[in-house]
Coordinates of C-alpha atoms and ligand atoms in Angstrom, one line a residue:
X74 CA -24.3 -10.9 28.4
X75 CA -21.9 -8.5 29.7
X76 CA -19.5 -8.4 27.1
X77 CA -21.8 -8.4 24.3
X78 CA -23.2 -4.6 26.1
X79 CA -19.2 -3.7 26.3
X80 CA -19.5 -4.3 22.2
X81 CA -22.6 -2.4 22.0
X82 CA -20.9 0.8 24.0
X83 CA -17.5 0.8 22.1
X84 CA -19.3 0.8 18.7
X85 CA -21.6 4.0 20.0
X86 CA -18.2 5.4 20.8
X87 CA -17.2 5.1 17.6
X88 CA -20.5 6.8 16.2
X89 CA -19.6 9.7 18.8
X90 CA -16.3 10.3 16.9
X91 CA -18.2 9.9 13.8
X92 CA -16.0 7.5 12.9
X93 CA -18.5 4.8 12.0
X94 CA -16.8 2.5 8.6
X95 CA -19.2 0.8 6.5
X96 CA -19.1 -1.4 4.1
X97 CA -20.0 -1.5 0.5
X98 CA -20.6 -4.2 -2.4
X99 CA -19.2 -4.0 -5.3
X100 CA -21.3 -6.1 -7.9
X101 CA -19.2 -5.7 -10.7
X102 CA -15.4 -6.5 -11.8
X103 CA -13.1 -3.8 -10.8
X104 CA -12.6 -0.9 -13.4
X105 CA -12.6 3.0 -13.4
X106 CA -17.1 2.2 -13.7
X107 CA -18.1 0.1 -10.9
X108 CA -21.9 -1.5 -10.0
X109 CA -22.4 -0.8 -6.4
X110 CA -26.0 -1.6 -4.8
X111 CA -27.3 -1.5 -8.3
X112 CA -25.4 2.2 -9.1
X113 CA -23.0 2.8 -11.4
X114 CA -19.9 4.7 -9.7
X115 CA -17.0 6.2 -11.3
X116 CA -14.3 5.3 -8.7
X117 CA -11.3 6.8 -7.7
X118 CA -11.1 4.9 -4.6
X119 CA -8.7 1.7 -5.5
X120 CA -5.1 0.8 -5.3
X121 CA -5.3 -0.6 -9.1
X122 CA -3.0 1.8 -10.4
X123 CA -2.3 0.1 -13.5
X124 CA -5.9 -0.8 -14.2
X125 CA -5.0 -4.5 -14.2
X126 CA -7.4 -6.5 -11.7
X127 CA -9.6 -7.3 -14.7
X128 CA -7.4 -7.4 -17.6
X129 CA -8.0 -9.8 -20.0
X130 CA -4.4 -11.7 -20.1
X131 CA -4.3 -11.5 -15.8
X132 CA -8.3 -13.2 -15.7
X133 CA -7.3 -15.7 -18.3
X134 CA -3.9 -16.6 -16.5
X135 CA -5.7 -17.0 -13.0
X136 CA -8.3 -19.9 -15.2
X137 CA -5.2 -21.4 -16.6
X138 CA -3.5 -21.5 -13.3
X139 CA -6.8 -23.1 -12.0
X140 CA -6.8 -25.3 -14.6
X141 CA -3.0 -26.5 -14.2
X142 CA -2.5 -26.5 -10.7
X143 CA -6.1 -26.5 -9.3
X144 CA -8.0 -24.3 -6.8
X145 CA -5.9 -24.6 -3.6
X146 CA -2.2 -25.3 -2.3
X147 CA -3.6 -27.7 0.5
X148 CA -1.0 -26.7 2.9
X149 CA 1.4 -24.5 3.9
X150 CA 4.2 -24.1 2.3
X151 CA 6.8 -25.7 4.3
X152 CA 4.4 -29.1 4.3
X153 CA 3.5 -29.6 0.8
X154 CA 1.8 -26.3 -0.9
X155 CA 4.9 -24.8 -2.0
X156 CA 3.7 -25.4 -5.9
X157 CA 5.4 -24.8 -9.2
X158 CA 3.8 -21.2 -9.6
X159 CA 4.8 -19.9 -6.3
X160 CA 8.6 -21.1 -7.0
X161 CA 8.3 -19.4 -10.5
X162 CA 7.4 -16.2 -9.4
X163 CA 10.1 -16.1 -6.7
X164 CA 12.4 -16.9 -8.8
X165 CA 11.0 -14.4 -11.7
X166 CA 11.3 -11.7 -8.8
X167 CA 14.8 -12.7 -7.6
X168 CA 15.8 -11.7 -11.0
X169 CA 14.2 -8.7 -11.3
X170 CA 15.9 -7.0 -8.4
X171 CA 18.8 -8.7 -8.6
X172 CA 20.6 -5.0 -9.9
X173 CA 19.6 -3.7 -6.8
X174 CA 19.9 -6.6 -4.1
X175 CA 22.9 -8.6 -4.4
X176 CA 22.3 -12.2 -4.0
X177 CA 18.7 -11.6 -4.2
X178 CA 16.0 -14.4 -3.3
X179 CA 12.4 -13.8 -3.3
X180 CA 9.6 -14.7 -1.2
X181 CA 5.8 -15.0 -1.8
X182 CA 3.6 -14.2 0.9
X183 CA -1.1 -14.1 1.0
X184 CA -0.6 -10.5 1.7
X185 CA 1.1 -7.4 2.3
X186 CA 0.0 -7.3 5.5
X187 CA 1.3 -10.8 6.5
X188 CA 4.6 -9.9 4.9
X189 CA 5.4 -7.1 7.0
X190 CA 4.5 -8.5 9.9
X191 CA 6.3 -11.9 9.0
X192 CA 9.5 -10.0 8.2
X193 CA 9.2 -8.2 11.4
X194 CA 8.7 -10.2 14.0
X195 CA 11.4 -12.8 12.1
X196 CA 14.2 -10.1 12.2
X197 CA 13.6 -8.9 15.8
X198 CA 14.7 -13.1 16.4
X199 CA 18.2 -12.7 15.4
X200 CA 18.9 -11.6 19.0
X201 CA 17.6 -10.0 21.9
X202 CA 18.5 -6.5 21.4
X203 CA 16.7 -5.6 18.1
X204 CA 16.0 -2.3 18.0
X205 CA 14.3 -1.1 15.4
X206 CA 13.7 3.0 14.3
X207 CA 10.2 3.4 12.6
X208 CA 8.8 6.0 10.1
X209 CA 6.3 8.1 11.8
X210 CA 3.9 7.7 8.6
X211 CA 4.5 4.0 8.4
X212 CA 1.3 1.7 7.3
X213 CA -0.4 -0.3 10.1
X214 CA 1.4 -3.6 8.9
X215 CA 4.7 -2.6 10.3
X216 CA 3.5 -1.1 12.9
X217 CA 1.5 -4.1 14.6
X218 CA 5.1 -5.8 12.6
X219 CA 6.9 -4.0 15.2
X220 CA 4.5 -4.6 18.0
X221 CA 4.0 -8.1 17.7
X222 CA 7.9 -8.5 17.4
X223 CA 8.2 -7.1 21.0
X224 CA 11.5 -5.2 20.6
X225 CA 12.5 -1.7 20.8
X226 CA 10.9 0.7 18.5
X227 CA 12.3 4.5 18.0
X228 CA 10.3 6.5 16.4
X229 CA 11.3 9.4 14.0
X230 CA 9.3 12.3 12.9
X231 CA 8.1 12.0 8.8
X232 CA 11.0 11.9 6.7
X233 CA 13.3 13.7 9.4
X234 CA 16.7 12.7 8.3
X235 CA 18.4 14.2 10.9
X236 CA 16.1 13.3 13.9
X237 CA 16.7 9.4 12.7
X238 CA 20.3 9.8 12.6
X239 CA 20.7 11.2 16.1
X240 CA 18.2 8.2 17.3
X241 CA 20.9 6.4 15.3
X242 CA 23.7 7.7 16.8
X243 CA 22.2 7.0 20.8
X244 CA 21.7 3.6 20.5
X245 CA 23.5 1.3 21.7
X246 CA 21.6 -2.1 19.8
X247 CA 23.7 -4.4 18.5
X248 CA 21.3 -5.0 15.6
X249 CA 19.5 -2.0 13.9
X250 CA 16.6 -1.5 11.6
X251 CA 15.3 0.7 9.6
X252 CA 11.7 0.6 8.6
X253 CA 9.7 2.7 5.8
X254 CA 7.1 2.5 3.8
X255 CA 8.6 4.4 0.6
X256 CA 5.3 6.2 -0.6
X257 CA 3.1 6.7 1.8
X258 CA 0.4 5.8 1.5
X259 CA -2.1 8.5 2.2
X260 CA 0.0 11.3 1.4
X261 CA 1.6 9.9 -1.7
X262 CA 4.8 11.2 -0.9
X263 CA 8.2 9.4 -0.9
X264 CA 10.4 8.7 1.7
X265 CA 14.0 10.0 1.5
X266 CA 15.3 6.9 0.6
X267 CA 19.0 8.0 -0.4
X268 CA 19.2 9.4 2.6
X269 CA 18.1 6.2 4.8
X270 CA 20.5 4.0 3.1
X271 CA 23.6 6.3 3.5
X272 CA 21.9 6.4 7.4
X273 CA 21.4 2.6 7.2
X274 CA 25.4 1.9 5.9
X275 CA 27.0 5.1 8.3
X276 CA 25.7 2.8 11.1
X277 CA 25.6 -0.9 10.2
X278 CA 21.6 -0.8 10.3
X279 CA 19.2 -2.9 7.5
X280 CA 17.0 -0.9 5.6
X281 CA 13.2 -2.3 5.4
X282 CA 11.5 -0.5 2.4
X283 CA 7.4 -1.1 2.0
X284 CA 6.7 -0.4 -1.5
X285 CA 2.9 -1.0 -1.4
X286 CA 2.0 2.1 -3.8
X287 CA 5.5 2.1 -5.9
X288 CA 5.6 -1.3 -7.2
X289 CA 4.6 -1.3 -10.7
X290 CA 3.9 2.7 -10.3
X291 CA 7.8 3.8 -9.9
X292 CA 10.7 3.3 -12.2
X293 CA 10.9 2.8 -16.0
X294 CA 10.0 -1.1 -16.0
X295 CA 7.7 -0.3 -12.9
X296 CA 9.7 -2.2 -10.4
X297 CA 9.3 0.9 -7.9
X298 CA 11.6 2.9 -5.6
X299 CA 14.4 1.0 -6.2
X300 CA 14.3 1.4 -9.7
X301 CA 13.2 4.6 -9.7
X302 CA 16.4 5.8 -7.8
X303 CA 18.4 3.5 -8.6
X304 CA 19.2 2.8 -5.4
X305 CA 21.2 -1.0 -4.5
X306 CA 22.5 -1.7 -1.6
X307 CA 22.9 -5.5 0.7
X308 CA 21.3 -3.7 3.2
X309 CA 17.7 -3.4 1.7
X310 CA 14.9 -5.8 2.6
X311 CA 11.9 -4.9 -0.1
X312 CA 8.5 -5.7 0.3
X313 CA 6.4 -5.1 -2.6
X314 CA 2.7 -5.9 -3.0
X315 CA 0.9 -8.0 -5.8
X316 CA -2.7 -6.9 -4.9
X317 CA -2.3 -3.1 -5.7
X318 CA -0.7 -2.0 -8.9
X319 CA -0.1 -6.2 -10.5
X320 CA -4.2 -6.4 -9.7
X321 CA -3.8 -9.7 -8.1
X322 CA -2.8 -10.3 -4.5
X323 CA 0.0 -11.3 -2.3
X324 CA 2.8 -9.6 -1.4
X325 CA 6.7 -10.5 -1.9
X326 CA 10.3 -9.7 0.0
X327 CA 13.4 -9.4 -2.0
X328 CA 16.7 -9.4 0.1
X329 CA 19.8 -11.4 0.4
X330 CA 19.3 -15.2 0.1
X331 CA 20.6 -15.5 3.6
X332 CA 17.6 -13.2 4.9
X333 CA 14.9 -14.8 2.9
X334 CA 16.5 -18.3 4.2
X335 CA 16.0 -17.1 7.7
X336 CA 12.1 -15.9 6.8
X337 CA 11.0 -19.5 5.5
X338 CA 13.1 -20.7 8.9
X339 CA 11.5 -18.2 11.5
X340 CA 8.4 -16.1 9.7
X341 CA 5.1 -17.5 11.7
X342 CA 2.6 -15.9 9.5
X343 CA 4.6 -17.7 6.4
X344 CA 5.0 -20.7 8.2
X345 CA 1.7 -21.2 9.8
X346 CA -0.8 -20.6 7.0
X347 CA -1.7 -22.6 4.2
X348 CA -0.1 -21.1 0.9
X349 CA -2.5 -19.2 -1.1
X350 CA -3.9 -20.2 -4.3
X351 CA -1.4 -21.3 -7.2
X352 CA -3.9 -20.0 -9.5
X353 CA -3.1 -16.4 -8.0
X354 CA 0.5 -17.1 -7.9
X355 CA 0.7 -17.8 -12.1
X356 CA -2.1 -14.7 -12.8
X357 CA 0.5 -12.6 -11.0
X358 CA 3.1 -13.7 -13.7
X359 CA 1.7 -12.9 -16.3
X360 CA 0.7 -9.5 -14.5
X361 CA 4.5 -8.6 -14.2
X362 CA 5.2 -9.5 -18.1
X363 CA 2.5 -6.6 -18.6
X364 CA 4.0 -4.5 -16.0
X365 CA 7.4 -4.8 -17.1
X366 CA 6.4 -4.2 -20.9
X367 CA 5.8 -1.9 -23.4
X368 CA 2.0 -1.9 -22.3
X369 CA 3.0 -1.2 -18.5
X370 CA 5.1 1.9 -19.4
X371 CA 2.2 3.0 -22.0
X372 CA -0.2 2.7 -18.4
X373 CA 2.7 4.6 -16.3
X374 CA 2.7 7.3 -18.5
X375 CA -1.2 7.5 -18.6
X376 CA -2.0 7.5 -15.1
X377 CA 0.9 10.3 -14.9
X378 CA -0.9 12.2 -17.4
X379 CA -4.1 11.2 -15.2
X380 CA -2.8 12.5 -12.1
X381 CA -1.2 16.1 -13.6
X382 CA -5.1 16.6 -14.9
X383 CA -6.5 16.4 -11.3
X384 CA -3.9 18.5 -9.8
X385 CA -4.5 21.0 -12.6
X386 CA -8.4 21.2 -12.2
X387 CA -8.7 21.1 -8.6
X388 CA -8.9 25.1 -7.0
X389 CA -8.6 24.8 -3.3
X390 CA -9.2 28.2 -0.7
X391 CA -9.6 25.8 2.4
X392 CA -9.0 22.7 1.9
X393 CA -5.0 21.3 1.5
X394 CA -4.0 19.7 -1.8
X395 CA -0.5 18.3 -1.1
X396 CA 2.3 17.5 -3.6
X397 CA 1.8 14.0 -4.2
X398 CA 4.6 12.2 -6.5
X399 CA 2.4 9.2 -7.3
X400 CA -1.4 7.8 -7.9
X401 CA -2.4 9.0 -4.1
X402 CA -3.5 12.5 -4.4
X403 CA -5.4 13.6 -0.8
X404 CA -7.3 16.4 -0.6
X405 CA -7.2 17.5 3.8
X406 CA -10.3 18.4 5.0
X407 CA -9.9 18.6 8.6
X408 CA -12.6 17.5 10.8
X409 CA -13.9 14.3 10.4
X410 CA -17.5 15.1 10.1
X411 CA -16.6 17.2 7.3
X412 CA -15.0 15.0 5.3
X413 CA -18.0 12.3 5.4
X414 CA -19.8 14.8 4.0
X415 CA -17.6 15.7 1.2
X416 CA -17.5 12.3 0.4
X417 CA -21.4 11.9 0.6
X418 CA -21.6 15.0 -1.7
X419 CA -19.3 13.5 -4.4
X420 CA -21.2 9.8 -4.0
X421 CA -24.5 11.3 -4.6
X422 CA -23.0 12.6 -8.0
X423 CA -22.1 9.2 -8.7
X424 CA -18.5 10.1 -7.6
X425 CA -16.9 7.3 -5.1
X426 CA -14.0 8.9 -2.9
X427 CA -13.1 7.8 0.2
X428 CA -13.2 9.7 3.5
X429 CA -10.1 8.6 5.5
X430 CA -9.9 9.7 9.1
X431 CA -8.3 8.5 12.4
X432 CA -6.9 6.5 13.2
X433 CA -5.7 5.8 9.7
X434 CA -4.4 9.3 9.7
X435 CA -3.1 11.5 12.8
X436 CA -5.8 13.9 14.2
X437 CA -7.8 17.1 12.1
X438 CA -5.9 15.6 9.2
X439 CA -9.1 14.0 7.7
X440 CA -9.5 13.4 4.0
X441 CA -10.6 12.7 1.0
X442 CA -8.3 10.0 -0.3
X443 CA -8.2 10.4 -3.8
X444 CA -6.5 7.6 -6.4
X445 CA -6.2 8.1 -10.5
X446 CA -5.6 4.8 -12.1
X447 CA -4.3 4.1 -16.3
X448 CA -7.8 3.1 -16.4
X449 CA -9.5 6.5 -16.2
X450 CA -10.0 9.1 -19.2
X451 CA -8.8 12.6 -18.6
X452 CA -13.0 13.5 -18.6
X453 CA -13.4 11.3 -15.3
X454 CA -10.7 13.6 -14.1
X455 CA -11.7 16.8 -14.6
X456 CA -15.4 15.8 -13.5
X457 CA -14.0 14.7 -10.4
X458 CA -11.7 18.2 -10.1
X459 CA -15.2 20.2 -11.1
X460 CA -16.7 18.4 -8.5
X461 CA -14.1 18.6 -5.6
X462 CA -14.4 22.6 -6.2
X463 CA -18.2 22.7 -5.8
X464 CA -18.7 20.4 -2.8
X465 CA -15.6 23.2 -0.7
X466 CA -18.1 26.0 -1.6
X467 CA -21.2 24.2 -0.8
X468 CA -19.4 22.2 2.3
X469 CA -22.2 23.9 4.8
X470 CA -25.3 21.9 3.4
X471 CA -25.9 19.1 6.1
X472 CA -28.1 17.6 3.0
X473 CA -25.3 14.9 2.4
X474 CA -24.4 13.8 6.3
Ligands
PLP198 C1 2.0 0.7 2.7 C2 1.3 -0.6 2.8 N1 1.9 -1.7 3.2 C3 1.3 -2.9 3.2 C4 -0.1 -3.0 2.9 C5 -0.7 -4.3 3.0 O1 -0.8 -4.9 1.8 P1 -2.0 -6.0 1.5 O2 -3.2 -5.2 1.1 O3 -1.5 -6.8 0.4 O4 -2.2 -6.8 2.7 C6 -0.8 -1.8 2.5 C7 -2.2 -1.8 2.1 O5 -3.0 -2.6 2.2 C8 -0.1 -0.6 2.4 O6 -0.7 0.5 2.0

């Protein structure tokens, strides 16, 4: 079999690279102590910010929603599976950003990924010269968003104002968009958001903003970079996910009724999939009454506290510790042997951290991936910072390959 050899050779390339992924089961619910292949890990390796994806009030909604509505939707939502729960939580989020997004409508989608690349490929439909100017940084969900949609893509170096306003200024598109993720999301940084809109209304463009890692992280009531700037304008299109920060899953858009109108009519991967679980849908409410309570703000201010700690006990002379304005706090490495061991050196002191490298991130940028949740106690900090510091002296022992 031919093709099955042409598998065997690309994964060796892969080993080559060292860029070999595997995966590993957790045993356990999620928390900052995990059970993996019978160890127990303190992990700083999740996008569950908040500390959420086993709280008591989220688990018990998602058995009440299983309860009330069942286990499945049965069909997509344009068919039949468009339940109670999912309309509730648009509507809930329609009138949460509604002070940013005038006329706002929400949409539900499985995932962030199938969000972006629903919204994507749906806007590069409303005519044949789409052009769309894309982040450098931007998560692989727009990107294959962007590809999929087959239109023109200009990109812009990270959070180069300027060089986007003179791609701007050349084109000659009669329908422009703007696409960012607005923390990325493994630098932790934000995009220059004030800028883009003021860009995005100068010439007539829309303004995509992916707020994976800001939703529920950002902003006094956690609704993200919105909120957080307090920036409204008709031309944003927000995606937000469910799955990091709320500790469920999903994803959701928030734009002008018209836009969201056009999504149910023209977004393939909304319209051809069966709806996702109700159950998930009604966990995620009562997810957002947490997040945008008293108890969300106490968790915000925790994992702030969480993530000044780190920076504060990490001591660097080789490797890169970036300002990070959020839960993401890398740590460059380089090389991407080097940073497998680092990470190998941390896991065997039942420390899990993972190694990012390319493609994920551009070339001798590989890291160590670092995310503080609410959850953890300012002593799983530190431990980690006192670790980090040993394994850059003691980087040279090949013990931990
Ligand atoms: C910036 C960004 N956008 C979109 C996604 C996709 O979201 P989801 O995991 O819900 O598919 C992710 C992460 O997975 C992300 O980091």
């Amino acid at each position: 079999m031919k093709w099955l050899e042409q598998v065997a050779k690309g994964l060796e390339h892969i080993d080559a690279a060292g860029l070999r992924r595997h995966l590993k089961v957790v045993e356990s619910p999620w928390g900052r102590r995990v059970r993996v292949n019978d160890r127990e890990l303190l992990a700083f390796c999740s996008n569950d910010y908040l500390g959420l994806a086993a709280h008591p009030a989220v688990v018990q909604a998602l058995q009440e929603g299983a309860q009330r509505y069942g286990a499945g939707s049965g069909a997509s939502h344009l068919i039949s599976g468009h339940t109670r729960a999912h309309a509730e939580l648009e509507g809930r989020l329609a009138g949460l950003y509604a002070p940013w997004v005038p006329e706002a409508r929400a949409l539900y989608f499985s995932t962030g990924y199938m969000a972006n690349v629903s919204l994507l490929t749906a806007l590069a439909q409303l005519d044949d010269e789409v052009e769309f100017f894309s982040e450098s940084l931007n998560h692989a969900s727009l990107i294959d968003g962007m590809r999929m949609a087959r239109a023109r893509v200009s990109v812009y170096p990270h959070n180069d104002v300027q060089q986007l306003e003179s791609l701007l200024a050349a084109s000659t598109a009669p329908t422009r968009i703007i696409v960012t993720d607005s923390v990325f999301s493994m630098d932790g940084n934000l995009a220059p958001l004030a800028g883009l809109d003021r860009l995005a209304q100068q010439y007539d463009a829309a303004l995509v903003i992916d707020d994976a890692h800001g939703f529920g992280v950002l902003g006094e009531r956690g609704l993200g970079a919105l909120e957080h700037l307090a920036l409204g304008s008709p031309r944003i299109i927000y995606m937000g996910t469910l799955g990091k920060a709320a500790g469920v899953s999903g994803a959701f858009v928030v734009a002008h009724g018209q836009v969201i109108e056009w999504l149910v009519q023209r977004a393939r991967a909304y319209i051809y999939t069966t709806a996702s679980s109700p159950a998930l849908a009604h966990a995620v409410l009562a997810s957002l009454d947490i997040i945008t309570g008293d108890e969300g703000a106490d968790r915000r201010q925790r994992l702030q506290a969480n993530c000044r700690h780190l920076s504060e006990s990490i001591y660097l002379q080789k490797w890169g510790l970036p300002d990070s304005d959020t839960a993401i706090q890398p740590v460059i490495i380089g090389s991407n042997n080097d940073v497998t061991k680092v990470a190998g050196f941390l896991m065997h002191q039942g420390l899990w951290v993972p190694a990012i490298r390319p493609p994920t991130v551009p070339p001798d940028t590989a890291r160590l991936r670092i995310t503080v949740s609410a959850a953890h106690t300012p002593d799983d900090v530190f431990r980690l910072g006192r670790a980090i510091n040993r394994a850059e002296r003691e980087i040279d022992d090949d013990a931990y390959l």
